[in-house]
């Protein structure tokens, strides 16, 4: 049922109109367009009506957070356009902290450090009852959103849901104004829409999962760590057997007290084999692979250990559903890395396990790789002409390596290391060369 009797304006929503959407699994949904039209949907009408609106006008849905598209994804609804208030808040103000209370405060110029929170009922809160806000008024006297409203008060009725949608539209308007005020960023609004789309994509990726051939995955895992253990005791015994393969390359009197899971103990192991190293990073050991058979065995052990502890049978059982889909939560722009990340191994699945990723019948995988995207962005935003010239090559690390007089791999590590603040380790020696060859980018 669609109720447009009380607050609705004339006509349908306009194409690409901003329409705030608030959804509650029990009460239905409230839709409020920026032209003033309000629509209430009961639970039975939500899916069909949103599908219809999508087909006819494809508005730009406005919502507070990814919780709304997550509910839509469960219902099988895939919006085409959106404006995610959380995602845009992070774009404008930086950091990772978001949510209706902080987003509202930031857009209204309020102190985000004094955002009110829900306090449990006790004697003192009861004594302060006179200061409680009207439950139908979501905005407090100090301008902040009432935490009780955010804690579920907006669900009280259809009119409250519509009021919550109006609040979202208000934040949407203010965010657009703030984006227009960003000097020197003419594409700020476009970037906001892109960030919103990425947040929506993250929700859909998490809902859909990645198709996995479970039998192939089990075969690959078994190739590294053996058959599936029957119990914890057998799991420990198989782990000890893998350790023994490495230790067998040393004389019996030199094997005692070695813990392959402890870097300091591994350095001691290598020292007993006559190999001195500053650290036990994989790239360093790769260079010593042919110096002693224990190094090759150690590298193979590490690969198996990672499978056993992070991507083994337990990982398979926990994250791959009965429908053969690997699921984890995706983050559109991680606060630390500044890029898309995911849990459950989706972000860093070992290359050895990737053959288990198999397209479902009637589908195929398409690779779309933004190759070397970080240094290419650096060249563009810094305005370094020399580095920009390198980006004209399909493999931009090749001309950088030639200019620095190092191998391509060293050039890659040096460039990425410089961008992420690395000052020591592999490629650090090339940093001085980078500063001389690309001073504008390095200063940036």
Short mmCIF file of C-alpha atoms in Angstrom, two decimals:
data_model
loop_
_atom_site.label_atom_id
_atom_site.label_comp_id
_atom_site.label_asym_id
_atom_site.label_seq_id
_atom_site.Cartn_x
_atom_site.Cartn_y
_atom_site.Cartn_z
CA UNK A 1 0.00 0.00 0.00
CA UNK A 2 1.23 3.49 -0.86
CA UNK A 3 -0.06 6.25 1.39
CA UNK A 4 0.36 9.68 -0.17
CA UNK A 5 -2.65 11.29 1.40
CA UNK A 6 -1.35 13.55 4.11
CA UNK A 7 1.92 15.17 3.19
CA UNK A 8 2.34 14.39 -0.49
CA UNK A 9 2.96 17.05 -3.09
CA UNK A 10 1.66 16.78 -6.64
CA UNK A 11 3.28 14.55 -9.23
CA UNK A 12 5.87 11.82 -9.24
CA UNK A 13 9.48 12.22 -8.14
CA UNK A 14 11.61 13.81 -10.86
CA UNK A 15 14.46 11.99 -12.63
CA UNK A 16 17.65 12.15 -10.56
CA UNK A 17 15.81 14.05 -7.80
CA UNK A 18 17.31 13.65 -4.36
CA UNK A 19 14.90 11.43 -2.41
CA UNK A 20 15.66 10.62 1.22
CA UNK A 21 14.84 7.02 2.08
CA UNK A 22 14.30 5.64 5.57
CA UNK A 23 13.48 1.94 5.88
CA UNK A 24 12.26 -0.09 8.83
CA UNK A 25 11.66 -3.85 8.40
CA UNK A 26 8.49 -3.68 10.52
CA UNK A 27 7.01 -0.29 9.61
CA UNK A 28 7.89 -0.03 5.94
CA UNK A 29 9.54 3.05 4.46
CA UNK A 30 9.32 6.83 4.20
CA UNK A 31 10.39 8.63 1.01
CA UNK A 32 10.79 12.40 0.97
CA UNK A 33 11.84 14.21 -2.19
CA UNK A 34 13.65 17.53 -2.28
CA UNK A 35 10.67 18.99 -4.20
CA UNK A 36 8.47 18.33 -1.17
CA UNK A 37 6.72 15.07 -2.03
CA UNK A 38 6.38 12.54 0.80
CA UNK A 39 5.40 8.90 0.32
CA UNK A 40 4.74 6.33 3.03
CA UNK A 41 5.01 2.64 2.16
CA UNK A 42 3.83 -0.20 4.31
CA UNK A 43 6.07 -3.25 4.54
CA UNK A 44 4.32 -5.19 1.79
CA UNK A 45 4.73 -2.35 -0.73
CA UNK A 46 8.35 -1.37 -0.13
CA UNK A 47 10.09 -3.67 -2.61
CA UNK A 48 7.66 -3.31 -5.51
CA UNK A 49 7.29 0.45 -5.15
CA UNK A 50 11.01 1.17 -4.90
CA UNK A 51 11.55 -1.05 -7.93
CA UNK A 52 8.88 0.94 -9.78
CA UNK A 53 10.41 4.30 -8.84
CA UNK A 54 13.82 3.03 -9.89
CA UNK A 55 12.49 2.01 -13.30
CA UNK A 56 10.52 5.18 -13.95
CA UNK A 57 12.64 8.06 -12.61
CA UNK A 58 15.85 6.61 -11.08
CA UNK A 59 16.17 9.20 -8.30
CA UNK A 60 19.31 9.78 -6.29
CA UNK A 61 18.50 8.08 -3.00
CA UNK A 62 19.77 9.83 0.11
CA UNK A 63 20.41 7.80 3.25
CA UNK A 64 22.23 8.18 6.52
CA UNK A 65 24.51 5.16 6.28
CA UNK A 66 25.08 1.81 4.60
CA UNK A 67 22.45 0.23 6.86
CA UNK A 68 19.72 1.29 4.42
CA UNK A 69 21.23 -0.25 1.26
CA UNK A 70 22.05 -3.36 3.29
CA UNK A 71 18.34 -3.80 4.05
CA UNK A 72 17.55 -3.17 0.38
CA UNK A 73 20.12 -5.73 -0.77
CA UNK A 74 18.55 -8.38 1.45
CA UNK A 75 15.22 -7.60 -0.18
CA UNK A 76 16.72 -7.84 -3.67
CA UNK A 77 16.58 -4.10 -4.43
CA UNK A 78 19.58 -2.60 -6.26
CA UNK A 79 19.48 1.22 -6.36
CA UNK A 80 21.18 2.92 -9.30
CA UNK A 81 22.15 6.26 -7.71
CA UNK A 82 22.68 7.34 -4.15
CA UNK A 83 24.12 9.93 -1.81
CA UNK A 84 25.58 8.30 1.32
CA UNK A 85 25.72 10.95 4.05
CA UNK A 86 28.38 9.04 5.99
CA UNK A 87 30.63 8.65 2.94
CA UNK A 88 30.31 12.32 1.99
CA UNK A 89 30.94 13.37 5.59
CA UNK A 90 34.26 11.50 5.55
CA UNK A 91 35.16 13.08 2.22
CA UNK A 92 34.54 16.63 3.48
CA UNK A 93 35.85 16.35 7.02
CA UNK A 94 38.36 13.49 6.86
CA UNK A 95 38.85 10.72 9.37
CA UNK A 96 36.74 7.63 9.73
CA UNK A 97 34.27 8.58 12.46
CA UNK A 98 30.79 9.11 11.06
CA UNK A 99 27.16 8.35 11.82
CA UNK A 100 24.05 10.55 11.98
CA UNK A 101 25.04 12.39 15.18
CA UNK A 102 28.53 13.36 13.97
CA UNK A 103 27.45 14.01 10.39
CA UNK A 104 24.61 16.25 11.57
CA UNK A 105 26.89 18.13 13.97
CA UNK A 106 29.61 18.66 11.36
CA UNK A 107 27.26 19.96 8.70
CA UNK A 108 25.57 22.33 11.17
CA UNK A 109 28.82 23.70 12.58
CA UNK A 110 28.35 22.10 15.99
CA UNK A 111 31.09 20.71 18.22
CA UNK A 112 31.59 17.09 17.15
CA UNK A 113 33.45 16.37 20.40
CA UNK A 114 30.34 17.07 22.48
CA UNK A 115 27.90 14.90 20.55
CA UNK A 116 25.31 13.66 23.08
CA UNK A 117 24.92 9.95 23.72
CA UNK A 118 22.23 7.79 25.25
CA UNK A 119 22.69 7.35 29.00
CA UNK A 120 21.11 4.47 30.93
CA UNK A 121 18.09 5.26 33.08
CA UNK A 122 19.00 5.67 36.73
CA UNK A 123 18.09 7.89 39.65
CA UNK A 124 20.07 10.85 38.36
CA UNK A 125 18.74 10.68 34.81
CA UNK A 126 15.20 10.45 36.24
CA UNK A 127 15.86 13.56 38.34
CA UNK A 128 16.93 15.32 35.15
CA UNK A 129 13.69 14.35 33.43
CA UNK A 130 12.61 17.95 33.08
CA UNK A 131 15.46 18.45 30.63
CA UNK A 132 14.35 15.60 28.36
CA UNK A 133 13.31 16.63 24.90
CA UNK A 134 9.94 16.08 23.30
CA UNK A 135 10.23 12.56 21.78
CA UNK A 136 8.62 13.88 18.58
CA UNK A 137 11.30 16.56 18.25
CA UNK A 138 14.54 15.00 16.95
CA UNK A 139 16.65 18.15 17.34
CA UNK A 140 17.61 19.27 20.84
CA UNK A 141 17.69 22.85 22.05
CA UNK A 142 21.48 22.90 21.60
CA UNK A 143 21.12 21.96 17.94
CA UNK A 144 22.35 18.37 18.25
CA UNK A 145 20.26 15.37 17.26
CA UNK A 146 18.59 13.76 20.25
CA UNK A 147 20.42 10.47 20.95
CA UNK A 148 17.12 8.86 21.95
CA UNK A 149 15.81 9.66 18.47
CA UNK A 150 18.83 8.02 16.87
CA UNK A 151 18.56 5.05 19.23
CA UNK A 152 15.22 4.09 17.75
CA UNK A 153 12.89 7.01 18.38
CA UNK A 154 12.64 7.61 14.63
CA UNK A 155 10.89 4.23 14.32
CA UNK A 156 7.89 5.25 16.42
CA UNK A 157 5.54 5.96 13.52
CA UNK A 158 5.34 6.70 9.81
CA UNK A 159 5.46 10.44 10.54
CA UNK A 160 8.64 10.00 12.58
CA UNK A 161 10.25 8.07 9.74
CA UNK A 162 9.32 10.91 7.39
CA UNK A 163 10.81 13.40 9.85
CA UNK A 164 14.03 11.38 9.86
CA UNK A 165 14.08 11.47 6.05
CA UNK A 166 13.64 15.26 6.15
CA UNK A 167 16.66 15.50 8.46
CA UNK A 168 18.68 13.49 5.95
CA UNK A 169 17.62 15.83 3.16
CA UNK A 170 18.72 18.80 5.26
CA UNK A 171 22.18 17.27 5.73
CA UNK A 172 22.32 16.46 2.01
CA UNK A 173 21.63 20.12 1.16
CA UNK A 174 24.27 21.38 3.58
CA UNK A 175 26.84 18.90 2.32
CA UNK A 176 26.29 20.07 -1.25
CA UNK A 177 26.79 23.66 -0.09
CA UNK A 178 30.00 22.73 1.72
CA UNK A 179 31.31 20.90 -1.34
CA UNK A 180 30.70 24.01 -3.47
CA UNK A 181 32.77 26.02 -0.98
CA UNK A 182 35.83 23.80 -1.37
CA UNK A 183 38.20 26.12 -3.24
CA UNK A 184 40.06 24.58 -6.14
CA UNK A 185 37.98 21.40 -6.18
CA UNK A 186 35.47 21.80 -9.04
CA UNK A 187 34.85 18.03 -9.10
CA UNK A 188 34.04 17.80 -5.39
CA UNK A 189 30.35 17.02 -5.95
CA UNK A 190 31.25 14.38 -8.54
CA UNK A 191 33.69 12.84 -6.09
CA UNK A 192 30.96 12.78 -3.42
CA UNK A 193 28.69 10.87 -5.77
CA UNK A 194 31.54 8.47 -6.59
CA UNK A 195 32.30 7.88 -2.92
CA UNK A 196 28.61 7.19 -2.31
CA UNK A 197 28.56 4.71 -5.19
CA UNK A 198 31.63 2.98 -3.76
CA UNK A 199 29.91 2.68 -0.36
CA UNK A 200 26.88 1.14 -2.09
CA UNK A 201 29.11 -1.23 -4.04
CA UNK A 202 30.78 -2.32 -0.79
CA UNK A 203 27.38 -3.28 0.63
CA UNK A 204 26.44 -5.26 -2.47
CA UNK A 205 29.81 -7.02 -2.60
CA UNK A 206 29.37 -8.06 1.02
CA UNK A 207 25.85 -9.31 0.35
CA UNK A 208 26.62 -11.21 -2.86
CA UNK A 209 29.95 -12.74 -1.92
CA UNK A 210 32.49 -14.33 -4.24
CA UNK A 211 31.83 -17.71 -5.90
CA UNK A 212 34.14 -20.42 -4.56
CA UNK A 213 34.63 -23.98 -5.76
CA UNK A 214 34.76 -25.59 -2.32
CA UNK A 215 36.16 -28.90 -3.59
CA UNK A 216 38.98 -27.09 -5.38
CA UNK A 217 39.65 -24.97 -2.29
CA UNK A 218 39.92 -28.09 -0.13
CA UNK A 219 42.24 -29.70 -2.67
CA UNK A 220 44.55 -26.65 -2.64
CA UNK A 221 44.55 -26.41 1.15
CA UNK A 222 45.33 -30.12 1.47
CA UNK A 223 48.28 -29.66 -0.90
CA UNK A 224 49.84 -27.29 1.64
CA UNK A 225 48.85 -28.68 5.03
CA UNK A 226 47.52 -32.17 4.41
CA UNK A 227 44.11 -33.67 4.96
CA UNK A 228 41.48 -32.05 7.14
CA UNK A 229 42.37 -32.90 10.76
CA UNK A 230 39.80 -34.86 12.74
CA UNK A 231 40.40 -32.95 15.97
CA UNK A 232 42.68 -30.39 17.66
CA UNK A 233 45.23 -33.02 18.64
CA UNK A 234 45.68 -34.13 15.04
CA UNK A 235 45.88 -30.50 13.95
CA UNK A 236 48.80 -29.95 16.36
CA UNK A 237 50.50 -33.15 15.19
CA UNK A 238 50.29 -32.13 11.52
CA UNK A 239 51.71 -28.71 12.39
CA UNK A 240 54.64 -30.36 14.19
CA UNK A 241 55.28 -32.53 11.14
CA UNK A 242 55.49 -29.41 8.95
CA UNK A 243 57.97 -27.90 11.42
CA UNK A 244 60.10 -31.04 11.29
CA UNK A 245 60.51 -30.72 7.51
CA UNK A 246 62.35 -27.42 8.07
CA UNK A 247 64.35 -28.53 11.09
CA UNK A 248 65.49 -31.70 9.33
CA UNK A 249 67.92 -29.60 7.29
CA UNK A 250 69.97 -28.93 10.43
CA UNK A 251 72.08 -31.40 12.41
CA UNK A 252 70.10 -32.98 15.24
CA UNK A 253 72.11 -31.17 17.92
CA UNK A 254 71.18 -27.74 16.44
CA UNK A 255 67.41 -28.21 16.24
CA UNK A 256 66.49 -27.68 19.88
CA UNK A 257 64.55 -24.65 21.08
CA UNK A 258 63.64 -23.36 17.62
CA UNK A 259 60.20 -21.79 17.23
CA UNK A 260 59.53 -21.15 13.56
CA UNK A 261 56.73 -18.75 14.47
CA UNK A 262 59.14 -16.43 16.30
CA UNK A 263 61.29 -14.16 14.06
CA UNK A 264 64.11 -13.99 16.62
CA UNK A 265 64.15 -17.78 16.87
CA UNK A 266 64.22 -18.04 13.05
CA UNK A 267 67.24 -15.71 12.94
CA UNK A 268 68.93 -18.04 15.43
CA UNK A 269 68.03 -21.01 13.24
CA UNK A 270 69.60 -19.38 10.19
CA UNK A 271 72.69 -18.43 12.18
CA UNK A 272 73.14 -22.08 13.10
CA UNK A 273 73.06 -22.81 9.38
CA UNK A 274 75.77 -20.20 8.81
CA UNK A 275 73.45 -17.47 7.48
CA UNK A 276 73.46 -14.00 9.04
CA UNK A 277 70.49 -11.71 8.26
CA UNK A 278 69.24 -8.40 9.64
CA UNK A 279 65.67 -9.63 9.52
CA UNK A 280 63.66 -12.56 8.18
CA UNK A 281 61.42 -10.78 5.69
CA UNK A 282 60.39 -12.92 2.73
CA UNK A 283 62.12 -10.78 0.08
CA UNK A 284 65.42 -11.09 1.96
CA UNK A 285 65.12 -14.84 2.34
CA UNK A 286 64.24 -15.17 -1.37
CA UNK A 287 67.70 -13.81 -2.18
CA UNK A 288 69.25 -16.56 -0.01
CA UNK A 289 67.11 -19.42 -1.28
CA UNK A 290 70.06 -21.19 -2.95
CA UNK A 291 72.55 -20.59 -0.13
CA UNK A 292 71.21 -23.38 2.09
CA UNK A 293 68.31 -25.87 1.72
CA UNK A 294 66.88 -24.73 5.07
CA UNK A 295 65.97 -21.36 3.52
CA UNK A 296 63.93 -22.93 0.73
CA UNK A 297 62.23 -25.20 3.27
CA UNK A 298 61.50 -22.21 5.53
CA UNK A 299 59.87 -20.24 2.69
CA UNK A 300 57.69 -23.23 1.79
CA UNK A 301 56.81 -23.66 5.47
CA UNK A 302 55.73 -20.02 5.76
CA UNK A 303 53.38 -20.35 2.82
CA UNK A 304 51.84 -23.48 4.33
CA UNK A 305 51.64 -21.87 7.77
CA UNK A 306 49.72 -18.91 6.39
CA UNK A 307 47.27 -21.27 4.74
CA UNK A 308 46.93 -23.29 7.94
CA UNK A 309 46.40 -20.36 10.31
CA UNK A 310 44.54 -17.85 8.13
CA UNK A 311 43.15 -19.56 5.04
CA UNK A 312 42.76 -23.18 6.03
CA UNK A 313 39.81 -25.45 6.68
CA UNK A 314 38.55 -23.29 9.53
CA UNK A 315 38.51 -20.21 7.27
CA UNK A 316 36.64 -22.18 4.61
CA UNK A 317 34.00 -23.37 7.07
CA UNK A 318 33.53 -19.94 8.64
CA UNK A 319 33.32 -17.72 5.57
CA UNK A 320 32.07 -19.84 2.65
CA UNK A 321 28.33 -20.42 2.87
CA UNK A 322 26.30 -23.41 1.79
CA UNK A 323 25.66 -21.57 -1.49
CA UNK A 324 29.39 -21.62 -2.26
CA UNK A 325 29.89 -17.87 -1.77
CA UNK A 326 32.79 -16.36 0.16
CA UNK A 327 31.44 -13.41 2.16
CA UNK A 328 33.07 -10.69 4.21
CA UNK A 329 32.42 -7.05 4.97
CA UNK A 330 33.78 -4.46 2.55
CA UNK A 331 34.84 -0.91 3.39
CA UNK A 332 34.67 1.57 0.55
CA UNK A 333 37.44 3.87 1.78
CA UNK A 334 39.29 2.49 4.76
CA UNK A 335 40.31 5.15 7.27
CA UNK A 336 43.89 3.90 7.52
CA UNK A 337 44.64 2.75 3.99
CA UNK A 338 42.41 5.21 2.13
CA UNK A 339 41.23 2.49 -0.22
CA UNK A 340 38.76 -0.37 -0.45
CA UNK A 341 39.43 -3.15 2.02
CA UNK A 342 37.60 -6.31 3.01
CA UNK A 343 37.55 -8.98 5.66
CA UNK A 344 37.49 -12.79 5.37
CA UNK A 345 40.48 -12.81 3.01
CA UNK A 346 38.62 -11.09 0.19
CA UNK A 347 41.18 -8.29 0.16
CA UNK A 348 44.31 -10.43 0.35
CA UNK A 349 43.47 -13.95 -0.80
CA UNK A 350 46.79 -15.78 -1.40
CA UNK A 351 47.56 -16.28 -5.06
CA UNK A 352 47.76 -20.05 -4.49
CA UNK A 353 44.10 -20.13 -3.42
CA UNK A 354 42.75 -17.99 -6.27
CA UNK A 355 42.13 -20.95 -8.62
CA UNK A 356 39.32 -21.88 -6.22
CA UNK A 357 37.49 -18.70 -7.23
CA UNK A 358 35.27 -19.93 -10.05
CA UNK A 359 32.57 -18.14 -12.01
CA UNK A 360 29.13 -19.68 -11.65
CA UNK A 361 27.63 -21.41 -14.71
CA UNK A 362 26.54 -18.84 -17.27
CA UNK A 363 28.90 -16.19 -15.87
CA UNK A 364 32.48 -15.14 -16.46
CA UNK A 365 35.00 -13.03 -14.60
CA UNK A 366 36.23 -9.77 -16.14
CA UNK A 367 39.45 -8.25 -14.90
CA UNK A 368 39.47 -4.48 -14.43
CA UNK A 369 42.74 -3.57 -12.75
CA UNK A 370 43.60 0.03 -11.91
CA UNK A 371 47.29 -0.78 -12.39
CA UNK A 372 49.83 1.39 -10.53
CA UNK A 373 47.02 3.73 -9.56
CA UNK A 374 48.73 5.26 -6.49
CA UNK A 375 51.85 6.67 -8.22
CA UNK A 376 49.75 7.75 -11.21
CA UNK A 377 47.53 9.77 -8.87
CA UNK A 378 50.64 11.18 -7.19
CA UNK A 379 51.96 12.36 -10.56
CA UNK A 380 48.64 14.03 -11.35
CA UNK A 381 47.95 15.78 -8.05
CA UNK A 382 51.54 16.86 -7.40
CA UNK A 383 52.07 18.25 -10.90
CA UNK A 384 55.51 16.62 -11.22
CA UNK A 385 56.16 16.76 -14.97
CA UNK A 386 58.91 14.12 -14.91
CA UNK A 387 56.78 11.60 -13.02
CA UNK A 388 53.79 12.44 -15.24
CA UNK A 389 55.91 11.56 -18.27
CA UNK A 390 56.60 8.14 -16.76
CA UNK A 391 52.85 7.51 -16.48
CA UNK A 392 52.56 7.53 -20.30
CA UNK A 393 54.14 4.07 -20.27
CA UNK A 394 52.02 0.97 -19.72
CA UNK A 395 54.43 0.03 -16.90
CA UNK A 396 55.43 3.32 -15.33
CA UNK A 397 57.93 1.65 -12.98
CA UNK A 398 60.14 0.76 -15.96
CA UNK A 399 61.12 4.38 -16.86
CA UNK A 400 61.44 5.21 -13.15
CA UNK A 401 63.84 2.28 -12.72
CA UNK A 402 65.83 3.36 -15.75
CA UNK A 403 66.11 6.90 -14.43
CA UNK A 404 67.23 5.70 -10.99
CA UNK A 405 69.57 3.02 -12.34
CA UNK A 406 67.91 0.24 -10.33
CA UNK A 407 65.79 -2.81 -11.11
CA UNK A 408 62.11 -2.38 -11.78
CA UNK A 409 61.20 -4.20 -8.55
CA UNK A 410 63.41 -1.91 -6.47
CA UNK A 411 61.89 1.15 -8.18
CA UNK A 412 58.38 -0.06 -7.37
CA UNK A 413 59.17 -0.68 -3.71
CA UNK A 414 60.93 2.68 -3.45
CA UNK A 415 58.06 4.67 -4.97
CA UNK A 416 55.38 2.98 -2.87
CA UNK A 417 57.60 3.13 0.19
CA UNK A 418 58.08 6.88 -0.27
CA UNK A 419 54.34 7.39 -0.62
CA UNK A 420 53.55 5.44 2.54
CA UNK A 421 56.36 6.90 4.64
CA UNK A 422 58.90 4.07 4.54
CA UNK A 423 62.47 5.16 5.34
CA UNK A 424 64.25 1.83 5.82
CA UNK A 425 64.27 -1.63 4.28
CA UNK A 426 64.21 -2.83 0.71
CA UNK A 427 64.29 0.10 -1.72
CA UNK A 428 65.21 2.68 0.91
CA UNK A 429 68.56 3.30 -0.79
CA UNK A 430 66.69 4.46 -3.88
CA UNK A 431 64.79 7.15 -1.95
CA UNK A 432 67.61 9.67 -2.40
CA UNK A 433 67.48 9.03 -6.11
CA UNK A 434 63.73 9.57 -6.11
CA UNK A 435 64.10 12.92 -4.36
CA UNK A 436 66.61 14.04 -6.98
CA UNK A 437 64.68 12.71 -9.98
CA UNK A 438 61.15 13.68 -8.90
CA UNK A 439 61.52 16.50 -6.37
CA UNK A 440 58.04 17.96 -6.89
CA UNK A 441 56.29 14.64 -6.24
CA UNK A 442 58.51 13.78 -3.29
CA UNK A 443 57.91 17.17 -1.64
CA UNK A 444 54.17 16.67 -2.18
#
